[in-house]
Amino acid sequence: MDWLKDGTKRITTPLSHPLPGVQPERPGLPPLTPPPTQITVLDNGVRIISEASPGPTASLGMYVNSGSIYETAENSGCSALLECLGFKATLHRPTLRIMKEVEKFGNTIVANASREQMSYTIDCLKTGFPAALELLLDCVLNPAFEAQEVEDQKMRLAMLLGGKDIHATLMTELLTRAAYQGPYGNPLIPEPESMARITPDVLRSFVARHFIAPHLVLAAAGVDHGELVELAKPMLQGLPGATPLAEPKPEYSNLLLAFEYRGGWRDVHGAVVMTVLNYLLGGGNSFSSGGPGKGMHSRLYTRVLNKYGFVHSCASFNSTFNGSGLVGIQHWITLRSGTNRVELERAKRSAVSVICNALESKATSAEDIGRQYLTYGRRISGRTYVEMLEAVTQDDIRQFVRRLLSSKPSLAAYGDRTETIDPRASPDVDEVIQKFRGSHTSREFPFVN
């Protein structure tokens, strides 16, 4: 310690060393077991669920049982437009004030619409959690739907759908519409004529019908449960209780490049096998493999991308709903003859790695809590899911694929098919169906021979 000219002392101890005479506190260690999931159900049916994960940040989300499966011809497109209008003007705040508050606290806000559920989320520092919670609930429960703002977001949505990078999203949308007749076939990406019919009053009517107390789950990670309930209850208990709307029942059909597996997320074992199967198939783009960790040894890489020059991109995918799901099937006929132990273990390790890394994020944990309680009414821990993944056997894969391949194929295509590099890359529907029907006894998928 040095003395300055004016007689005051100056500390010269490096920051890497403890101060003389000061006993440093032992740093706290995170718990060895994950924090418990705590749930409180308000009298009107709103569920408040949280995990007190350690760390300086928190993640909050409001999850709603509402989406395009609940839409009708009169309000088709509401879910997509509600996503665009998320965190816009409320009855208490103009949009500018909302943006200023988000910037002040450094929050991250996201609104998302899907076929079955909608989510509104905020990631923030724990110190700003009370203000972030009040902002989140105000935006979800009290949207203003100002006429000019609605028209602006309709124009923005039309511009996004007209972009050059929308092709992959449109393909998934077209496949889902082709696979399902009924509620699950309702368009999530709205048609222009549907958007023209949506007005502020249509949006208010849709929200009043579907954003009801039993349809809402407030989920959080990184906050104290008691404090969360104390702050949220006054803002949520005023919502009227109501009987939950019945989930629309889909009429099922299937398609080539994606097969339906009945059960969806509610068939937990089937969903686990689907996860392993998806990583076993793998795939990607022909110009960038990226190494073994990105699936270079998966089946779609080794048996499609590395063998057929006209294939630019080939990857497995899944689109899973509560009661049903679609899984991509390119090159799947070979899987009926079984898998070897090495590729199955590699696929299982890839799936476990992705899940464990994802659950390190509080935002993912909060989303996991909210969506699981909407789907199952309970929480399946990450540890349980990993144990189920590790228990998948070669026979589970074989039986699951047989279930997928027991249905009638159809085909969806997008883009100009008159100028393809190789005619094999875009066959006619009848040709695909004929080859597929003739392949049930073959070991290789004839579409890529």
Tab-separated table of C-alpha atoms in Angstrom:
chain	number	residue	atom	x	y	z
A	1	MET	CA	0.000	0.000	0.000
A	2	ASP	CA	1.369	3.373	-1.049
A	3	TRP	CA	0.862	6.843	0.358
A	4	LEU	CA	-0.236	9.608	-2.023
A	5	LYS	CA	1.025	13.189	-1.735
A	6	ASP	CA	-2.170	14.363	-0.103
A	7	GLY	CA	-1.776	11.746	2.650
A	8	THR	CA	-4.396	9.253	1.400
A	9	LYS	CA	-3.630	5.589	0.902
A	10	ARG	CA	-3.570	3.825	-2.448
A	11	ILE	CA	-4.101	0.056	-2.722
A	12	THR	CA	-1.494	-1.537	-4.993
A	13	THR	CA	-2.425	-5.199	-4.526
A	14	PRO	CA	-2.972	-6.835	-7.944
A	15	LEU	CA	-6.518	-7.941	-8.669
A	16	SER	CA	-5.225	-11.507	-8.988
A	17	HIS	CA	-4.236	-11.557	-5.276
A	18	PRO	CA	-6.405	-11.354	-2.136
A	19	LEU	CA	-6.318	-8.135	-0.144
A	20	PRO	CA	-4.081	-8.233	2.949
A	21	GLY	CA	-6.052	-9.072	6.086
A	22	VAL	CA	-9.232	-9.914	4.155
A	23	GLN	CA	-10.509	-13.498	4.282
A	24	PRO	CA	-12.083	-14.282	0.901
A	25	GLU	CA	-15.393	-16.074	0.920
A	26	ARG	CA	-15.498	-19.520	-0.629
A	27	PRO	CA	-17.365	-19.282	-3.920
A	28	GLY	CA	-20.699	-21.029	-3.935
A	29	LEU	CA	-20.906	-24.156	-6.039
A	30	PRO	CA	-23.948	-24.954	-8.178
A	31	PRO	CA	-26.103	-27.822	-6.899
A	32	LEU	CA	-25.234	-31.295	-8.147
A	33	THR	CA	-28.882	-32.067	-8.876
A	34	PRO	CA	-31.178	-29.957	-11.070
A	35	PRO	CA	-33.615	-27.693	-9.210
A	36	PRO	CA	-37.135	-29.049	-8.741
A	37	THR	CA	-39.971	-27.907	-10.952
A	38	GLN	CA	-42.541	-26.051	-8.840
A	39	ILE	CA	-46.139	-25.472	-9.948
A	40	THR	CA	-48.982	-23.302	-8.694
A	41	VAL	CA	-52.469	-23.432	-10.239
A	42	LEU	CA	-54.594	-20.329	-9.759
A	43	ASP	CA	-58.309	-20.610	-9.047
A	44	ASN	CA	-59.171	-19.736	-12.651
A	45	GLY	CA	-56.920	-22.475	-14.083
A	46	VAL	CA	-53.772	-20.536	-15.055
A	47	ARG	CA	-50.647	-22.609	-14.303
A	48	ILE	CA	-47.482	-20.907	-12.991
A	49	ILE	CA	-44.424	-23.178	-13.214
A	50	SER	CA	-40.767	-22.471	-12.560
A	51	GLU	CA	-37.292	-23.813	-11.805
A	52	ALA	CA	-34.831	-21.800	-9.702
A	53	SER	CA	-31.827	-22.406	-11.965
A	54	PRO	CA	-28.572	-20.800	-10.721
A	55	GLY	CA	-26.953	-17.904	-12.567
A	56	PRO	CA	-27.444	-14.168	-13.122
A	57	THR	CA	-30.115	-14.450	-15.850
A	58	ALA	CA	-33.761	-15.476	-16.012
A	59	SER	CA	-36.118	-16.541	-18.765
A	60	LEU	CA	-39.896	-16.008	-18.721
A	61	GLY	CA	-42.520	-17.237	-21.134
A	62	MET	CA	-46.266	-17.293	-21.582
A	63	TYR	CA	-47.379	-20.394	-23.488
A	64	VAL	CA	-50.871	-20.626	-24.952
A	65	ASN	CA	-52.869	-23.550	-26.311
A	66	SER	CA	-53.713	-21.685	-29.488
A	67	GLY	CA	-52.577	-21.942	-33.095
A	68	SER	CA	-53.670	-22.499	-36.659
A	69	ILE	CA	-55.464	-25.797	-35.851
A	70	TYR	CA	-58.048	-23.701	-34.002
A	71	GLU	CA	-58.597	-21.298	-36.913
A	72	THR	CA	-61.606	-21.228	-39.230
A	73	ALA	CA	-62.082	-19.874	-42.739
A	74	GLU	CA	-63.163	-16.551	-41.197
A	75	ASN	CA	-60.027	-16.040	-39.067
A	76	SER	CA	-57.401	-18.020	-40.985
A	77	GLY	CA	-54.020	-16.333	-40.598
A	78	CYS	CA	-54.647	-14.905	-37.111
A	79	SER	CA	-51.910	-16.992	-35.479
A	80	ALA	CA	-49.235	-15.844	-37.940
A	81	LEU	CA	-50.304	-12.219	-37.577
A	82	LEU	CA	-50.380	-12.479	-33.770
A	83	GLU	CA	-46.730	-13.549	-33.930
A	84	CYS	CA	-45.908	-10.388	-35.872
A	85	LEU	CA	-47.939	-8.289	-33.416
A	86	GLY	CA	-46.248	-9.780	-30.352
A	87	PHE	CA	-44.797	-7.068	-28.081
A	88	LYS	CA	-46.561	-4.283	-29.974
A	89	ALA	CA	-48.882	-1.627	-28.506
A	90	THR	CA	-51.045	-2.586	-25.522
A	91	LEU	CA	-53.922	-0.821	-23.794
A	92	HIS	CA	-51.337	0.657	-21.386
A	93	ARG	CA	-48.213	1.147	-23.514
A	94	PRO	CA	-47.471	2.380	-27.042
A	95	THR	CA	-45.018	0.317	-29.077
A	96	LEU	CA	-42.250	2.899	-28.678
A	97	ARG	CA	-42.426	2.678	-24.890
A	98	ILE	CA	-42.253	-1.131	-25.045
A	99	MET	CA	-39.132	-0.984	-27.198
A	100	LYS	CA	-37.534	1.602	-24.878
A	101	GLU	CA	-38.196	-0.583	-21.838
A	102	VAL	CA	-36.732	-3.627	-23.579
A	103	GLU	CA	-33.612	-1.648	-24.540
A	104	LYS	CA	-33.247	-0.206	-21.027
A	105	PHE	CA	-33.097	-3.615	-19.366
A	106	GLY	CA	-31.261	-5.371	-22.220
A	107	ASN	CA	-34.032	-7.924	-22.606
A	108	THR	CA	-34.484	-10.346	-25.499
A	109	ILE	CA	-38.100	-10.745	-26.649
A	110	VAL	CA	-39.539	-13.387	-28.994
A	111	ALA	CA	-43.079	-14.215	-30.115
A	112	ASN	CA	-43.722	-17.471	-31.954
A	113	ALA	CA	-46.774	-19.136	-33.479
A	114	SER	CA	-47.141	-22.799	-34.412
A	115	ARG	CA	-50.023	-25.056	-35.334
A	116	GLU	CA	-50.854	-26.013	-31.750
A	117	GLN	CA	-49.278	-23.453	-29.433
A	118	MET	CA	-48.141	-19.859	-29.208
A	119	SER	CA	-45.336	-18.480	-27.059
A	120	TYR	CA	-44.231	-15.059	-25.857
A	121	THR	CA	-40.828	-15.052	-24.129
A	122	ILE	CA	-38.441	-12.607	-22.442
A	123	ASP	CA	-34.838	-13.308	-21.411
A	124	CYS	CA	-33.464	-10.863	-18.852
A	125	LEU	CA	-31.137	-10.341	-15.899
A	126	LYS	CA	-32.574	-11.500	-12.590
A	127	THR	CA	-32.464	-7.927	-11.298
A	128	GLY	CA	-34.913	-6.898	-14.034
A	129	PHE	CA	-37.215	-9.904	-13.680
A	130	PRO	CA	-40.185	-8.096	-11.996
A	131	ALA	CA	-40.322	-5.397	-14.679
A	132	ALA	CA	-39.877	-7.978	-17.451
A	133	LEU	CA	-42.742	-10.072	-16.047
A	134	GLU	CA	-45.112	-7.115	-15.927
A	135	LEU	CA	-44.188	-6.182	-19.507
A	136	LEU	CA	-44.686	-9.770	-20.717
A	137	LEU	CA	-48.133	-10.151	-19.176
A	138	ASP	CA	-49.270	-6.727	-20.387
A	139	CYS	CA	-48.294	-7.580	-23.972
A	140	VAL	CA	-50.014	-10.989	-23.906
A	141	LEU	CA	-53.187	-10.071	-22.041
A	142	ASN	CA	-53.855	-6.469	-23.173
A	143	PRO	CA	-52.975	-6.090	-26.875
A	144	ALA	CA	-54.370	-2.916	-28.423
A	145	PHE	CA	-54.490	-4.117	-32.066
A	146	GLU	CA	-54.323	-0.583	-33.410
A	147	ALA	CA	-55.627	-0.447	-36.974
A	148	GLN	CA	-52.519	1.093	-38.539
A	149	GLU	CA	-50.205	-1.283	-36.703
A	150	VAL	CA	-52.234	-4.282	-37.874
A	151	GLU	CA	-52.000	-3.105	-41.485
A	152	ASP	CA	-48.256	-2.465	-41.136
A	153	GLN	CA	-47.663	-5.998	-39.858
A	154	LYS	CA	-49.794	-7.494	-42.626
A	155	MET	CA	-47.569	-5.718	-45.154
A	156	ARG	CA	-44.437	-6.887	-43.310
A	157	LEU	CA	-45.664	-10.495	-43.290
A	158	ALA	CA	-46.423	-10.347	-47.013
A	159	MET	CA	-42.908	-9.008	-47.652
A	160	LEU	CA	-41.330	-11.825	-45.607
A	161	LEU	CA	-43.313	-14.460	-47.470
A	162	GLY	CA	-42.189	-12.983	-50.774
A	163	GLY	CA	-38.488	-13.273	-49.905
A	164	LYS	CA	-35.942	-15.505	-51.604
A	165	ASP	CA	-35.100	-17.517	-48.474
A	166	ILE	CA	-38.620	-18.786	-47.797
A	167	HIS	CA	-38.416	-21.929	-49.967
A	168	ALA	CA	-37.455	-24.381	-47.202
A	169	THR	CA	-40.205	-23.067	-44.920
A	170	LEU	CA	-42.771	-23.307	-47.716
A	171	MET	CA	-41.763	-26.916	-48.434
A	172	THR	CA	-42.442	-27.936	-44.830
A	173	GLU	CA	-45.736	-26.041	-44.948
A	174	LEU	CA	-46.800	-27.748	-48.194
A	175	LEU	CA	-45.841	-31.187	-46.858
A	176	THR	CA	-47.910	-30.642	-43.703
A	177	ARG	CA	-50.931	-29.482	-45.685
A	178	ALA	CA	-50.619	-32.508	-47.986
A	179	ALA	CA	-50.267	-34.901	-45.051
A	180	TYR	CA	-53.322	-33.807	-43.084
A	181	GLN	CA	-56.903	-33.113	-43.979
A	182	GLY	CA	-58.719	-31.061	-41.347
A	183	PRO	CA	-57.367	-28.839	-38.552
A	184	TYR	CA	-53.697	-29.817	-38.939
A	185	GLY	CA	-53.958	-29.028	-42.635
A	186	ASN	CA	-54.998	-25.455	-41.865
A	187	PRO	CA	-52.341	-23.097	-43.244
A	188	LEU	CA	-49.891	-21.724	-40.700
A	189	ILE	CA	-48.403	-19.550	-43.455
A	190	PRO	CA	-51.497	-17.610	-44.509
A	191	GLU	CA	-52.718	-17.044	-48.035
A	192	PRO	CA	-52.966	-13.401	-49.250
A	193	GLU	CA	-56.762	-13.540	-49.471
A	194	SER	CA	-56.950	-14.721	-45.851
A	195	MET	CA	-54.773	-11.847	-44.659
A	196	ALA	CA	-57.033	-9.352	-46.390
A	197	ARG	CA	-59.962	-10.497	-44.234
A	198	ILE	CA	-58.202	-10.016	-40.896
A	199	THR	CA	-59.149	-6.845	-39.030
A	200	PRO	CA	-58.476	-5.695	-35.451
A	201	ASP	CA	-61.933	-6.955	-34.468
A	202	VAL	CA	-61.205	-10.416	-35.909
A	203	LEU	CA	-57.982	-10.563	-33.883
A	204	ARG	CA	-59.739	-9.452	-30.692
A	205	SER	CA	-62.406	-12.117	-31.156
A	206	PHE	CA	-59.773	-14.835	-31.749
A	207	VAL	CA	-57.772	-13.844	-28.667
A	208	ALA	CA	-60.890	-13.592	-26.465
A	209	ARG	CA	-61.920	-17.120	-27.468
A	210	HIS	CA	-58.547	-18.873	-27.185
A	211	PHE	CA	-56.411	-16.898	-24.694
A	212	ILE	CA	-58.463	-18.136	-21.739
A	213	ALA	CA	-57.152	-19.079	-18.294
A	214	PRO	CA	-57.032	-22.911	-18.719
A	215	HIS	CA	-55.096	-22.447	-21.985
A	216	LEU	CA	-52.278	-20.414	-20.352
A	217	VAL	CA	-49.016	-21.548	-18.776
A	218	LEU	CA	-46.580	-19.011	-17.318
A	219	ALA	CA	-43.176	-20.727	-17.217
A	220	ALA	CA	-39.876	-19.398	-15.872
A	221	ALA	CA	-36.309	-20.543	-15.264
A	222	GLY	CA	-33.852	-18.808	-12.956
A	223	VAL	CA	-36.374	-17.169	-10.599
A	224	ASP	CA	-37.748	-17.829	-7.134
A	225	HIS	CA	-41.142	-19.522	-7.422
A	226	GLY	CA	-42.721	-17.724	-4.488
A	227	GLU	CA	-41.727	-14.331	-5.851
A	228	LEU	CA	-42.964	-15.294	-9.326
A	229	VAL	CA	-46.401	-16.266	-7.997
A	230	GLU	CA	-46.614	-13.170	-5.779
A	231	LEU	CA	-45.921	-10.863	-8.737
A	232	ALA	CA	-47.945	-12.696	-11.395
A	233	LYS	CA	-51.077	-13.586	-9.425
A	234	PRO	CA	-52.596	-10.070	-9.310
A	235	MET	CA	-52.201	-9.773	-13.086
A	236	LEU	CA	-53.561	-13.240	-13.914
A	237	GLN	CA	-56.287	-13.962	-11.387
A	238	GLY	CA	-58.657	-11.517	-13.087
A	239	LEU	CA	-58.857	-13.685	-16.202
A	240	PRO	CA	-62.227	-15.424	-16.386
A	241	GLY	CA	-62.157	-19.175	-15.908
A	242	ALA	CA	-63.668	-21.203	-18.728
A	243	THR	CA	-63.958	-24.765	-19.963
A	244	PRO	CA	-60.905	-25.615	-22.123
A	245	LEU	CA	-61.743	-25.862	-25.806
A	246	ALA	CA	-61.637	-29.367	-27.246
A	247	GLU	CA	-58.566	-29.998	-29.384
A	248	PRO	CA	-59.633	-30.335	-33.045
A	249	LYS	CA	-59.376	-33.901	-34.311
A	250	PRO	CA	-57.347	-34.327	-37.512
A	251	GLU	CA	-58.094	-36.697	-40.356
A	252	TYR	CA	-54.874	-38.540	-41.157
A	253	SER	CA	-53.133	-39.324	-44.392
A	254	ASN	CA	-49.477	-39.740	-45.368
A	255	LEU	CA	-46.943	-38.647	-47.943
A	256	LEU	CA	-43.639	-39.502	-49.554
A	257	LEU	CA	-40.641	-37.732	-48.033
A	258	ALA	CA	-42.614	-37.575	-44.818
A	259	PHE	CA	-44.623	-40.270	-43.062
A	260	GLU	CA	-47.026	-39.792	-40.226
A	261	TYR	CA	-46.417	-41.467	-36.903
A	262	ARG	CA	-49.553	-41.449	-34.805
A	263	GLY	CA	-49.098	-40.530	-31.194
A	264	GLY	CA	-46.817	-37.510	-31.655
A	265	TRP	CA	-45.330	-36.010	-28.494
A	266	ARG	CA	-47.880	-37.845	-26.346
A	267	ASP	CA	-46.343	-41.153	-27.423
A	268	VAL	CA	-43.172	-40.426	-25.445
A	269	HIS	CA	-41.406	-43.682	-26.394
A	270	GLY	CA	-42.226	-43.163	-30.078
A	271	ALA	CA	-40.965	-39.575	-29.901
A	272	VAL	CA	-37.697	-40.787	-28.345
A	273	VAL	CA	-37.177	-43.398	-31.084
A	274	MET	CA	-38.005	-40.735	-33.705
A	275	THR	CA	-35.279	-38.511	-32.239
A	276	VAL	CA	-32.626	-41.231	-32.539
A	277	LEU	CA	-33.836	-42.130	-36.036
A	278	ASN	CA	-33.584	-38.513	-37.142
A	279	TYR	CA	-29.908	-38.325	-36.109
A	280	LEU	CA	-29.207	-41.754	-37.593
A	281	LEU	CA	-30.420	-40.509	-40.982
A	282	GLY	CA	-28.671	-37.133	-40.656
A	283	GLY	CA	-27.983	-35.359	-43.954
A	284	GLY	CA	-27.091	-31.832	-44.979
A	285	ASN	CA	-25.712	-29.952	-47.986
A	286	SER	CA	-23.392	-31.454	-50.580
A	287	PHE	CA	-20.865	-28.592	-50.431
A	288	SER	CA	-20.173	-28.515	-46.677
A	289	SER	CA	-19.927	-31.604	-44.518
A	290	GLY	CA	-18.240	-29.938	-41.567
A	291	GLY	CA	-16.878	-33.118	-39.998
A	292	PRO	CA	-18.193	-36.189	-38.182
A	293	GLY	CA	-19.833	-34.140	-35.451
A	294	LYS	CA	-22.189	-32.644	-38.014
A	295	GLY	CA	-23.334	-35.983	-39.421
A	296	MET	CA	-20.754	-36.729	-42.140
A	297	HIS	CA	-21.099	-40.469	-41.434
A	298	SER	CA	-24.906	-40.466	-41.349
A	299	ARG	CA	-26.867	-42.468	-43.896
A	300	LEU	CA	-28.052	-39.581	-46.039
A	301	TYR	CA	-24.476	-38.313	-46.400
A	302	THR	CA	-22.873	-41.654	-47.175
A	303	ARG	CA	-25.647	-43.128	-49.350
A	304	VAL	CA	-27.198	-40.107	-51.076
A	305	LEU	CA	-25.097	-36.911	-51.015
A	306	ASN	CA	-21.789	-38.716	-51.633
A	307	LYS	CA	-23.179	-40.874	-54.456
A	308	TYR	CA	-25.516	-38.676	-56.511
A	309	GLY	CA	-24.174	-35.451	-57.965
A	310	PHE	CA	-27.593	-34.034	-58.799
A	311	VAL	CA	-28.558	-33.971	-55.094
A	312	HIS	CA	-27.602	-30.598	-53.623
A	313	SER	CA	-29.242	-30.967	-50.224
A	314	CYS	CA	-30.728	-34.004	-48.524
A	315	ALA	CA	-31.642	-34.150	-44.852
A	316	SER	CA	-34.028	-35.896	-42.524
A	317	PHE	CA	-36.553	-33.823	-40.611
A	318	ASN	CA	-39.439	-34.224	-38.229
A	319	SER	CA	-42.488	-32.092	-37.593
A	320	THR	CA	-44.153	-33.259	-34.389
A	321	PHE	CA	-47.537	-32.314	-32.973
A	322	ASN	CA	-49.231	-33.411	-29.754
A	323	GLY	CA	-51.114	-36.336	-31.302
A	324	SER	CA	-49.274	-36.968	-34.546
A	325	GLY	CA	-46.097	-36.156	-36.438
A	326	LEU	CA	-44.239	-36.267	-39.743
A	327	VAL	CA	-40.758	-37.650	-40.307
A	328	GLY	CA	-38.702	-37.368	-43.518
A	329	ILE	CA	-38.125	-40.736	-45.218
A	330	GLN	CA	-35.483	-40.291	-47.920
A	331	HIS	CA	-33.469	-43.512	-48.065
A	332	TRP	CA	-35.484	-45.115	-45.325
A	333	ILE	CA	-36.252	-48.372	-47.122
A	334	THR	CA	-32.744	-49.605	-46.231
A	335	LEU	CA	-33.559	-49.193	-42.541
A	336	ARG	CA	-36.073	-52.033	-42.708
A	337	SER	CA	-33.116	-54.399	-42.908
A	338	GLY	CA	-31.882	-53.003	-39.579
A	339	THR	CA	-29.072	-50.785	-38.346
A	340	ASN	CA	-25.629	-51.649	-37.121
A	341	ARG	CA	-24.571	-51.015	-33.534
A	342	VAL	CA	-21.978	-48.354	-34.385
A	343	GLU	CA	-24.301	-46.038	-36.301
A	344	LEU	CA	-27.084	-46.474	-33.735
A	345	GLU	CA	-24.776	-45.564	-30.843
A	346	ARG	CA	-23.441	-42.577	-32.825
A	347	ALA	CA	-27.005	-41.352	-33.446
A	348	LYS	CA	-27.945	-41.763	-29.778
A	349	ARG	CA	-24.860	-39.869	-28.603
A	350	SER	CA	-25.608	-37.049	-31.074
A	351	ALA	CA	-29.174	-36.758	-29.805
A	352	VAL	CA	-28.095	-36.773	-26.141
A	353	SER	CA	-25.403	-34.156	-26.824
A	354	VAL	CA	-27.825	-31.785	-28.541
A	355	ILE	CA	-30.441	-32.112	-25.790
A	356	CYS	CA	-27.971	-31.635	-22.909
A	357	ASN	CA	-26.409	-28.589	-24.585
A	358	ALA	CA	-29.837	-27.089	-25.259
A	359	LEU	CA	-30.942	-27.483	-21.633
A	360	GLU	CA	-27.940	-25.414	-20.504
A	361	SER	CA	-29.953	-22.422	-21.725
A	362	LYS	CA	-32.543	-20.947	-19.347
A	363	ALA	CA	-34.656	-19.949	-22.356
A	364	THR	CA	-34.781	-23.567	-23.524
A	365	SER	CA	-35.544	-24.793	-19.988
A	366	ALA	CA	-38.416	-22.326	-19.607
A	367	GLU	CA	-39.804	-23.295	-23.021
A	368	ASP	CA	-39.460	-26.981	-22.135
A	369	ILE	CA	-41.444	-26.424	-18.946
A	370	GLY	CA	-44.220	-24.439	-20.642
A	371	ARG	CA	-44.743	-26.684	-23.643
A	372	GLN	CA	-44.540	-29.933	-21.652
A	373	TYR	CA	-47.232	-28.789	-19.239
A	374	LEU	CA	-49.452	-27.754	-22.158
A	375	THR	CA	-48.902	-31.154	-23.837
A	376	TYR	CA	-48.571	-33.665	-20.971
A	377	GLY	CA	-49.736	-31.774	-17.910
A	378	ARG	CA	-46.430	-32.757	-16.248
A	379	ARG	CA	-42.665	-32.363	-16.614
A	380	ILE	CA	-40.363	-35.001	-18.115
A	381	SER	CA	-36.882	-34.136	-16.880
A	382	GLY	CA	-33.880	-33.970	-19.160
A	383	ARG	CA	-32.304	-36.861	-17.224
A	384	THR	CA	-35.366	-39.066	-17.858
A	385	TYR	CA	-35.386	-38.224	-21.552
A	386	VAL	CA	-31.658	-38.998	-21.882
A	387	GLU	CA	-32.188	-42.377	-20.176
A	388	MET	CA	-34.981	-43.142	-22.647
A	389	LEU	CA	-32.750	-42.181	-25.579
A	390	GLU	CA	-29.938	-44.406	-24.331
A	391	ALA	CA	-32.376	-47.325	-24.009
A	392	VAL	CA	-33.422	-47.272	-27.710
A	393	THR	CA	-32.529	-50.541	-29.437
A	394	GLN	CA	-32.102	-51.665	-33.023
A	395	ASP	CA	-35.447	-53.450	-32.773
A	396	ASP	CA	-37.154	-50.179	-31.687
A	397	ILE	CA	-35.819	-48.474	-34.836
A	398	ARG	CA	-36.902	-51.373	-37.055
A	399	GLN	CA	-40.449	-51.459	-35.665
A	400	PHE	CA	-40.825	-47.670	-35.812
A	401	VAL	CA	-39.748	-47.569	-39.476
A	402	ARG	CA	-42.160	-50.372	-40.339
A	403	ARG	CA	-44.959	-48.303	-38.828
A	404	LEU	CA	-43.947	-45.335	-40.972
A	405	LEU	CA	-43.693	-47.316	-44.202
A	406	SER	CA	-47.101	-48.970	-43.924
A	407	SER	CA	-49.005	-46.117	-45.596
A	408	LYS	CA	-49.758	-44.725	-49.028
A	409	PRO	CA	-47.189	-42.239	-50.417
A	410	SER	CA	-47.769	-38.891	-52.103
A	411	LEU	CA	-45.414	-36.109	-53.212
A	412	ALA	CA	-45.064	-32.351	-52.711
A	413	ALA	CA	-42.732	-30.227	-54.861
A	414	TYR	CA	-41.889	-26.540	-54.966
A	415	GLY	CA	-40.105	-24.516	-57.648
A	416	ASP	CA	-39.566	-24.652	-61.419
A	417	ARG	CA	-39.391	-28.330	-62.411
A	418	THR	CA	-38.794	-27.656	-66.113
A	419	GLU	CA	-35.090	-26.761	-65.791
A	420	THR	CA	-33.700	-29.308	-63.344
A	421	ILE	CA	-30.051	-30.312	-63.581
A	422	ASP	CA	-30.948	-33.993	-63.686
A	423	PRO	CA	-34.437	-35.366	-64.522
A	424	ARG	CA	-34.058	-37.916	-61.735
A	425	ALA	CA	-34.051	-35.069	-59.217
A	426	SER	CA	-37.704	-34.174	-59.886
A	427	PRO	CA	-39.750	-37.186	-61.056
A	428	ASP	CA	-43.479	-37.214	-61.719
A	429	VAL	CA	-45.792	-38.157	-58.888
A	430	ASP	CA	-47.005	-41.329	-60.607
A	431	GLU	CA	-43.396	-42.409	-61.217
A	432	VAL	CA	-42.498	-41.915	-57.556
A	433	ILE	CA	-45.555	-43.840	-56.344
A	434	GLN	CA	-44.913	-46.683	-58.788
A	435	LYS	CA	-41.274	-47.013	-57.745
A	436	PHE	CA	-42.157	-46.762	-54.083
A	437	ARG	CA	-44.820	-49.483	-54.336
A	438	GLY	CA	-42.328	-51.746	-56.047
A	439	SER	CA	-39.696	-51.225	-53.388
A	440	HIS	CA	-41.264	-52.902	-50.393
A	441	THR	CA	-39.147	-56.013	-50.863
A	442	SER	CA	-35.929	-54.345	-51.995
A	443	ARG	CA	-33.012	-53.441	-49.740
A	444	GLU	CA	-32.281	-50.093	-51.412
A	445	PHE	CA	-34.560	-47.123	-52.029
A	446	PRO	CA	-35.175	-47.202	-55.825
A	447	PHE	CA	-35.825	-43.458	-56.015
A	448	VAL	CA	-32.069	-42.868	-55.737
A	449	ASN	CA	-30.695	-45.833	-57.681
